[in-house]
Amino acid sequence: MNQTADESNKQIAENKKLRIRRHVVLVGLMGSGKSSVGRRLAQQLGRTFVDTDRLVEHDAHSTVREIFETSGEEEFRRLESAALRAAVESPVPSVIAAAGGVVLSETNRRILAEGTRANDLVVVWLDTSTTELAGRVKRGAHRPLLDHDPQGTLDRMANDRRALYEEVSSIVIDTDGRSIEQVATELTELLGQNGVRNV
Ligand code: S3P
């Protein structure tokens, strides 16, 4: 988000004129493609790409894994909520990859619902079967919850979260067997029909 206040004001004025929705928020389980599709989509729409995990790491000066290990999941969820709020409140039209667990918090779900009602956000659920996810996701890195029994964990998460992803999203895309490019292109078309334009 390296831009001057002038550029930012110009963008806000243009957004009002075009009535574009300010942000596209991608939700879904780990491995559903939020970051890779999000990056591609941001290029196609000419928007900034933001990943809430990266915001958390930047703000905490620590990796997601370190936060889980030293401060625990509860603290991570607190930081995640602050990151989501900051991303959604930014005036810069963005594509936001919201980490898989954001829907667990009622506050986060309210942030997404209010943004949607205000026509400020469009929330997209990248829906992927857990069999495909288990083949796609890499353990390690920022996914400590998948260190043990990734397939079982993803199945449990899908069970607990599907209704929540459904609750917060207005667009659902089935990503099974589809490439990043295919999903991003379908999404760009769908978003156009839903009033989201290129910046
Ligand atoms: C999590 C998803 C991860 C990361 C953390 C917890 C989850 O992000 O925030 O490991 O609970 O689903 P991605 O969805 O970007 O992989």
PDB file of C-alpha atoms and ligand atoms in Angstrom:
ATOM      1  CA  MET A   1       0.000   0.000   0.000  1.00  0.00           C
ATOM      2  CA  ASN A   2       2.775   2.352  -0.944  1.00  0.00           C
ATOM      3  CA  GLN A   3       0.990   5.322  -2.284  1.00  0.00           C
ATOM      4  CA  THR A   4       0.709   8.968  -1.549  1.00  0.00           C
ATOM      5  CA  ALA A   5      -2.380  10.543   0.030  1.00  0.00           C
ATOM      6  CA  ASP A   6      -3.004  12.268  -3.291  1.00  0.00           C
ATOM      7  CA  GLU A   7      -3.094   9.017  -5.226  1.00  0.00           C
ATOM      8  CA  SER A   8      -5.291   7.474  -2.582  1.00  0.00           C
ATOM      9  CA  ASN A   9      -7.768  10.395  -2.688  1.00  0.00           C
ATOM     10  CA  LYS A  10      -7.878  10.217  -6.456  1.00  0.00           C
ATOM     11  CA  GLN A  11      -8.696   6.536  -6.240  1.00  0.00           C
ATOM     12  CA  ILE A  12     -11.477   7.131  -3.717  1.00  0.00           C
ATOM     13  CA  ALA A  13     -13.001   9.822  -5.935  1.00  0.00           C
ATOM     14  CA  GLU A  14     -12.854   7.524  -8.944  1.00  0.00           C
ATOM     15  CA  ASN A  15     -14.425   4.691  -6.994  1.00  0.00           C
ATOM     16  CA  LYS A  16     -17.369   6.878  -6.042  1.00  0.00           C
ATOM     17  CA  LYS A  17     -17.828   7.871  -9.631  1.00  0.00           C
ATOM     18  CA  LEU A  18     -17.715   4.298 -10.900  1.00  0.00           C
ATOM     19  CA  ARG A  19     -19.519   2.897  -7.861  1.00  0.00           C
ATOM     20  CA  ILE A  20     -17.145  -0.005  -7.756  1.00  0.00           C
ATOM     21  CA  ARG A  21     -17.066  -2.101  -4.666  1.00  0.00           C
ATOM     22  CA  ARG A  22     -13.964  -1.223  -2.786  1.00  0.00           C
ATOM     23  CA  HIS A  23     -12.641  -4.675  -1.951  1.00  0.00           C
ATOM     24  CA  VAL A  24     -12.939  -8.244  -3.109  1.00  0.00           C
ATOM     25  CA  VAL A  25     -12.443 -10.583  -0.137  1.00  0.00           C
ATOM     26  CA  LEU A  26     -11.552 -14.220  -0.765  1.00  0.00           C
ATOM     27  CA  VAL A  27     -12.446 -16.780   1.899  1.00  0.00           C
ATOM     28  CA  GLY A  28     -12.017 -20.558   2.020  1.00  0.00           C
ATOM     29  CA  LEU A  29     -10.009 -23.320   3.595  1.00  0.00           C
ATOM     30  CA  MET A  30      -6.208 -23.527   3.517  1.00  0.00           C
ATOM     31  CA  GLY A  31      -5.106 -24.480   0.008  1.00  0.00           C
ATOM     32  CA  SER A  32      -8.263 -23.268  -1.720  1.00  0.00           C
ATOM     33  CA  GLY A  33      -6.161 -20.769  -3.707  1.00  0.00           C
ATOM     34  CA  LYS A  34      -6.973 -17.512  -1.911  1.00  0.00           C
ATOM     35  CA  SER A  35      -3.438 -16.173  -2.272  1.00  0.00           C
ATOM     36  CA  SER A  36      -2.591 -17.457  -5.754  1.00  0.00           C
ATOM     37  CA  VAL A  37      -5.991 -16.665  -7.270  1.00  0.00           C
ATOM     38  CA  GLY A  38      -6.052 -13.405  -5.302  1.00  0.00           C
ATOM     39  CA  ARG A  39      -2.739 -12.255  -6.728  1.00  0.00           C
ATOM     40  CA  ARG A  40      -3.854 -13.038 -10.283  1.00  0.00           C
ATOM     41  CA  LEU A  41      -7.250 -11.421  -9.759  1.00  0.00           C
ATOM     42  CA  ALA A  42      -5.632  -8.288  -8.335  1.00  0.00           C
ATOM     43  CA  GLN A  43      -3.533  -8.029 -11.512  1.00  0.00           C
ATOM     44  CA  GLN A  44      -6.609  -8.485 -13.708  1.00  0.00           C
ATOM     45  CA  LEU A  45      -8.587  -5.853 -11.779  1.00  0.00           C
ATOM     46  CA  GLY A  46      -5.641  -3.506 -11.347  1.00  0.00           C
ATOM     47  CA  ARG A  47      -5.950  -3.674  -7.564  1.00  0.00           C
ATOM     48  CA  THR A  48      -3.589  -4.038  -4.657  1.00  0.00           C
ATOM     49  CA  PHE A  49      -3.292  -7.565  -3.257  1.00  0.00           C
ATOM     50  CA  VAL A  50      -3.404  -7.995   0.524  1.00  0.00           C
ATOM     51  CA  ASP A  51      -3.008 -11.232   2.492  1.00  0.00           C
ATOM     52  CA  THR A  52      -4.125 -11.110   6.134  1.00  0.00           C
ATOM     53  CA  ASP A  53      -1.473 -13.653   7.201  1.00  0.00           C
ATOM     54  CA  ARG A  54       1.234 -11.380   5.800  1.00  0.00           C
ATOM     55  CA  LEU A  55      -0.311  -8.365   7.598  1.00  0.00           C
ATOM     56  CA  VAL A  56      -0.276 -10.311  10.870  1.00  0.00           C
ATOM     57  CA  GLU A  57       3.378 -11.258  10.356  1.00  0.00           C
ATOM     58  CA  HIS A  58       4.303  -7.682   9.490  1.00  0.00           C
ATOM     59  CA  ASP A  59       2.527  -6.243  12.542  1.00  0.00           C
ATOM     60  CA  ALA A  60       3.793  -8.903  14.963  1.00  0.00           C
ATOM     61  CA  HIS A  61       7.348  -8.981  13.516  1.00  0.00           C
ATOM     62  CA  SER A  62       6.994 -12.710  13.730  1.00  0.00           C
ATOM     63  CA  THR A  63       5.825 -15.577  11.531  1.00  0.00           C
ATOM     64  CA  VAL A  64       2.401 -17.193  11.829  1.00  0.00           C
ATOM     65  CA  ARG A  65       4.095 -20.386  13.039  1.00  0.00           C
ATOM     66  CA  GLU A  66       6.091 -18.514  15.698  1.00  0.00           C
ATOM     67  CA  ILE A  67       2.951 -16.745  16.926  1.00  0.00           C
ATOM     68  CA  PHE A  68       1.127 -20.087  17.271  1.00  0.00           C
ATOM     69  CA  GLU A  69       4.113 -21.622  19.062  1.00  0.00           C
ATOM     70  CA  THR A  70       4.990 -18.801  21.437  1.00  0.00           C
ATOM     71  CA  SER A  71       1.689 -17.008  22.075  1.00  0.00           C
ATOM     72  CA  GLY A  72      -0.935 -19.578  21.109  1.00  0.00           C
ATOM     73  CA  GLU A  73      -3.860 -19.702  18.717  1.00  0.00           C
ATOM     74  CA  GLU A  74      -5.991 -17.258  20.708  1.00  0.00           C
ATOM     75  CA  GLU A  75      -3.400 -14.503  20.307  1.00  0.00           C
ATOM     76  CA  PHE A  76      -3.053 -15.348  16.622  1.00  0.00           C
ATOM     77  CA  ARG A  77      -6.834 -15.011  16.194  1.00  0.00           C
ATOM     78  CA  ARG A  78      -6.726 -11.602  17.900  1.00  0.00           C
ATOM     79  CA  LEU A  79      -4.014 -10.392  15.524  1.00  0.00           C
ATOM     80  CA  GLU A  80      -5.884 -11.916  12.578  1.00  0.00           C
ATOM     81  CA  SER A  81      -9.010  -9.976  13.475  1.00  0.00           C
ATOM     82  CA  ALA A  82      -7.050  -6.707  13.676  1.00  0.00           C
ATOM     83  CA  ALA A  83      -5.466  -7.471  10.285  1.00  0.00           C
ATOM     84  CA  LEU A  84      -8.840  -8.175   8.677  1.00  0.00           C
ATOM     85  CA  ARG A  85     -10.263  -4.930  10.033  1.00  0.00           C
ATOM     86  CA  ALA A  86      -7.250  -2.937   8.798  1.00  0.00           C
ATOM     87  CA  ALA A  87      -7.462  -4.514   5.329  1.00  0.00           C
ATOM     88  CA  VAL A  88     -11.199  -3.861   5.026  1.00  0.00           C
ATOM     89  CA  GLU A  89     -10.882  -0.275   6.286  1.00  0.00           C
ATOM     90  CA  SER A  90      -8.179   0.625   3.761  1.00  0.00           C
ATOM     91  CA  PRO A  91      -9.379   3.152   1.171  1.00  0.00           C
ATOM     92  CA  VAL A  92      -7.265   1.479  -1.502  1.00  0.00           C
ATOM     93  CA  PRO A  93      -9.382  -0.908  -3.629  1.00  0.00           C
ATOM     94  CA  SER A  94      -7.869  -4.295  -2.913  1.00  0.00           C
ATOM     95  CA  VAL A  95      -8.208  -8.005  -3.350  1.00  0.00           C
ATOM     96  CA  ILE A  96      -7.941  -9.407   0.176  1.00  0.00           C
ATOM     97  CA  ALA A  97      -6.993 -13.034   0.827  1.00  0.00           C
ATOM     98  CA  ALA A  98      -8.564 -13.597   4.242  1.00  0.00           C
ATOM     99  CA  ALA A  99      -6.867 -16.466   6.075  1.00  0.00           C
ATOM    100  CA  GLY A 100      -8.899 -19.668   6.382  1.00  0.00           C
ATOM    101  CA  GLY A 101      -9.875 -19.132  10.020  1.00  0.00           C
ATOM    102  CA  VAL A 102     -11.264 -15.575   9.831  1.00  0.00           C
ATOM    103  CA  VAL A 103     -14.840 -16.852   9.678  1.00  0.00           C
ATOM    104  CA  LEU A 104     -14.520 -18.462  13.124  1.00  0.00           C
ATOM    105  CA  SER A 105     -14.924 -15.128  14.860  1.00  0.00           C
ATOM    106  CA  GLU A 106     -18.350 -13.560  15.121  1.00  0.00           C
ATOM    107  CA  THR A 107     -16.746 -10.115  15.052  1.00  0.00           C
ATOM    108  CA  ASN A 108     -15.002 -10.932  11.779  1.00  0.00           C
ATOM    109  CA  ARG A 109     -18.218 -12.268  10.285  1.00  0.00           C
ATOM    110  CA  ARG A 110     -19.941  -9.027  11.308  1.00  0.00           C
ATOM    111  CA  ILE A 111     -17.183  -6.956   9.656  1.00  0.00           C
ATOM    112  CA  LEU A 112     -17.741  -8.894   6.425  1.00  0.00           C
ATOM    113  CA  ALA A 113     -21.543  -8.706   6.650  1.00  0.00           C
ATOM    114  CA  GLU A 114     -21.547  -4.956   7.321  1.00  0.00           C
ATOM    115  CA  GLY A 115     -19.096  -4.325   4.479  1.00  0.00           C
ATOM    116  CA  THR A 116     -21.279  -6.355   2.134  1.00  0.00           C
ATOM    117  CA  ARG A 117     -24.431  -4.522   3.207  1.00  0.00           C
ATOM    118  CA  ALA A 118     -22.708  -1.181   2.691  1.00  0.00           C
ATOM    119  CA  ASN A 119     -21.787  -2.318  -0.835  1.00  0.00           C
ATOM    120  CA  ASP A 120     -18.192  -1.853   0.130  1.00  0.00           C
ATOM    121  CA  LEU A 121     -17.080  -5.474  -0.163  1.00  0.00           C
ATOM    122  CA  VAL A 122     -17.866  -8.497  -2.166  1.00  0.00           C
ATOM    123  CA  VAL A 123     -16.976 -11.737  -0.409  1.00  0.00           C
ATOM    124  CA  VAL A 124     -16.114 -14.766  -2.539  1.00  0.00           C
ATOM    125  CA  TRP A 125     -15.874 -18.304  -1.180  1.00  0.00           C
ATOM    126  CA  LEU A 126     -13.352 -20.509  -2.993  1.00  0.00           C
ATOM    127  CA  ASP A 127     -14.938 -23.883  -2.349  1.00  0.00           C
ATOM    128  CA  THR A 128     -12.631 -26.885  -2.722  1.00  0.00           C
ATOM    129  CA  SER A 129     -13.119 -30.515  -1.679  1.00  0.00           C
ATOM    130  CA  THR A 130     -10.915 -31.658   1.199  1.00  0.00           C
ATOM    131  CA  THR A 131      -9.516 -34.514  -0.909  1.00  0.00           C
ATOM    132  CA  GLU A 132      -8.205 -31.987  -3.405  1.00  0.00           C
ATOM    133  CA  LEU A 133      -7.004 -29.667  -0.631  1.00  0.00           C
ATOM    134  CA  ALA A 134      -5.031 -32.429   1.071  1.00  0.00           C
ATOM    135  CA  GLY A 135      -3.191 -33.014  -2.210  1.00  0.00           C
ATOM    136  CA  ARG A 136      -2.532 -29.305  -2.681  1.00  0.00           C
ATOM    137  CA  VAL A 137      -1.529 -27.954   0.709  1.00  0.00           C
ATOM    138  CA  LYS A 138       1.988 -27.945   1.925  1.00  0.00           C
ATOM    139  CA  ARG A 139       2.477 -28.407   5.645  1.00  0.00           C
ATOM    140  CA  GLY A 140       5.162 -26.388   7.406  1.00  0.00           C
ATOM    141  CA  ALA A 141       5.431 -22.688   6.714  1.00  0.00           C
ATOM    142  CA  HIS A 142       2.415 -20.802   8.013  1.00  0.00           C
ATOM    143  CA  ARG A 143       0.143 -23.829   8.573  1.00  0.00           C
ATOM    144  CA  PRO A 144       1.012 -25.336  11.954  1.00  0.00           C
ATOM    145  CA  LEU A 145      -2.525 -26.713  12.290  1.00  0.00           C
ATOM    146  CA  LEU A 146      -1.751 -29.162   9.465  1.00  0.00           C
ATOM    147  CA  ASP A 147       1.388 -30.614  11.073  1.00  0.00           C
ATOM    148  CA  HIS A 148      -0.477 -33.763  12.098  1.00  0.00           C
ATOM    149  CA  ASP A 149      -3.102 -35.618  10.083  1.00  0.00           C
ATOM    150  CA  PRO A 150      -3.693 -32.934   7.424  1.00  0.00           C
ATOM    151  CA  GLN A 151      -6.544 -34.839   5.725  1.00  0.00           C
ATOM    152  CA  GLY A 152      -8.404 -35.429   9.013  1.00  0.00           C
ATOM    153  CA  THR A 153      -7.834 -31.825  10.099  1.00  0.00           C
ATOM    154  CA  LEU A 154      -9.078 -30.437   6.794  1.00  0.00           C
ATOM    155  CA  ASP A 155     -12.163 -32.697   6.981  1.00  0.00           C
ATOM    156  CA  ARG A 156     -12.937 -31.423  10.476  1.00  0.00           C
ATOM    157  CA  MET A 157     -12.351 -27.801   9.438  1.00  0.00           C
ATOM    158  CA  ALA A 158     -14.620 -28.203   6.409  1.00  0.00           C
ATOM    159  CA  ASN A 159     -17.292 -29.635   8.673  1.00  0.00           C
ATOM    160  CA  ASP A 160     -17.014 -26.773  11.158  1.00  0.00           C
ATOM    161  CA  ARG A 161     -16.628 -23.947   8.656  1.00  0.00           C
ATOM    162  CA  ARG A 162     -18.641 -24.625   5.513  1.00  0.00           C
ATOM    163  CA  ALA A 163     -21.772 -22.993   6.934  1.00  0.00           C
ATOM    164  CA  LEU A 164     -19.707 -19.979   8.009  1.00  0.00           C
ATOM    165  CA  TYR A 165     -18.101 -19.497   4.582  1.00  0.00           C
ATOM    166  CA  GLU A 166     -21.559 -19.770   3.093  1.00  0.00           C
ATOM    167  CA  GLU A 167     -22.955 -17.234   5.566  1.00  0.00           C
ATOM    168  CA  VAL A 168     -20.394 -14.525   4.746  1.00  0.00           C
ATOM    169  CA  SER A 169     -20.081 -14.930   0.974  1.00  0.00           C
ATOM    170  CA  SER A 170     -22.214 -13.679  -1.903  1.00  0.00           C
ATOM    171  CA  ILE A 171     -20.329 -15.571  -4.612  1.00  0.00           C
ATOM    172  CA  VAL A 172     -19.199 -19.207  -4.452  1.00  0.00           C
ATOM    173  CA  ILE A 173     -16.713 -20.703  -6.913  1.00  0.00           C
ATOM    174  CA  ASP A 174     -16.023 -24.416  -7.068  1.00  0.00           C
ATOM    175  CA  THR A 175     -12.270 -24.655  -7.636  1.00  0.00           C
ATOM    176  CA  ASP A 176     -11.909 -28.458  -7.855  1.00  0.00           C
ATOM    177  CA  GLY A 177      -9.773 -29.509 -10.815  1.00  0.00           C
ATOM    178  CA  ARG A 178      -9.380 -25.932 -12.004  1.00  0.00           C
ATOM    179  CA  SER A 179      -6.261 -23.875 -12.526  1.00  0.00           C
ATOM    180  CA  ILE A 180      -5.487 -20.550 -10.863  1.00  0.00           C
ATOM    181  CA  GLU A 181      -5.916 -18.846 -14.227  1.00  0.00           C
ATOM    182  CA  GLN A 182      -9.325 -20.447 -14.856  1.00  0.00           C
ATOM    183  CA  VAL A 183     -10.653 -19.494 -11.433  1.00  0.00           C
ATOM    184  CA  ALA A 184      -9.305 -15.928 -11.634  1.00  0.00           C
ATOM    185  CA  THR A 185     -10.799 -15.406 -15.101  1.00  0.00           C
ATOM    186  CA  GLU A 186     -14.229 -16.800 -14.141  1.00  0.00           C
ATOM    187  CA  LEU A 187     -14.161 -14.623 -11.078  1.00  0.00           C
ATOM    188  CA  THR A 188     -13.281 -11.486 -13.024  1.00  0.00           C
ATOM    189  CA  GLU A 189     -16.320 -12.097 -15.250  1.00  0.00           C
ATOM    190  CA  LEU A 190     -18.630 -12.809 -12.330  1.00  0.00           C
ATOM    191  CA  LEU A 191     -17.414  -9.750 -10.456  1.00  0.00           C
ATOM    192  CA  GLY A 192     -18.089  -7.604 -13.514  1.00  0.00           C
ATOM    193  CA  GLN A 193     -21.696  -8.832 -13.471  1.00  0.00           C
ATOM    194  CA  ASN A 194     -21.816  -7.964  -9.769  1.00  0.00           C
ATOM    195  CA  GLY A 195     -20.736  -4.373 -10.215  1.00  0.00           C
ATOM    196  CA  VAL A 196     -17.016  -4.760  -9.520  1.00  0.00           C
ATOM    197  CA  ARG A 197     -14.945  -2.959 -12.128  1.00  0.00           C
ATOM    198  CA  ASN A 198     -11.322  -2.592 -12.914  1.00  0.00           C
ATOM    199  CA  VAL A 199      -9.668   0.280 -11.120  1.00  0.00           C
TER     200      VAL A 199
HETATM  201  C1  S3P B   1      -5.446 -21.093   9.206  1.00  0.00           C
HETATM  202  C2  S3P B   1      -5.130 -20.736   7.909  1.00  0.00           C
HETATM  203  C3  S3P B   1      -3.812 -20.206   7.519  1.00  0.00           C
HETATM  204  C4  S3P B   1      -3.142 -19.495   8.702  1.00  0.00           C
HETATM  205  C5  S3P B   1      -3.121 -20.339   9.923  1.00  0.00           C
HETATM  206  C6  S3P B   1      -4.510 -20.853  10.347  1.00  0.00           C
HETATM  207  C7  S3P B   1      -6.784 -21.685   9.492  1.00  0.00           C
HETATM  208  O1  S3P B   1      -3.952 -19.282   6.429  1.00  0.00           O
HETATM  209  O2  S3P B   1      -3.823 -18.297   8.988  1.00  0.00           O
HETATM  210  O3  S3P B   1      -2.269 -21.437   9.687  1.00  0.00           O
HETATM  211  O4  S3P B   1      -7.168 -21.790  10.672  1.00  0.00           O
HETATM  212  O5  S3P B   1      -7.496 -22.049   8.525  1.00  0.00           O
HETATM  213  P1  S3P B   1      -4.296 -19.719   4.899  1.00  0.00           P
HETATM  214  O6  S3P B   1      -5.769 -20.001   4.841  1.00  0.00           O
HETATM  215  O7  S3P B   1      -3.939 -18.497   4.120  1.00  0.00           O
HETATM  216  O8  S3P B   1      -3.467 -20.886   4.567  1.00  0.00           O
END
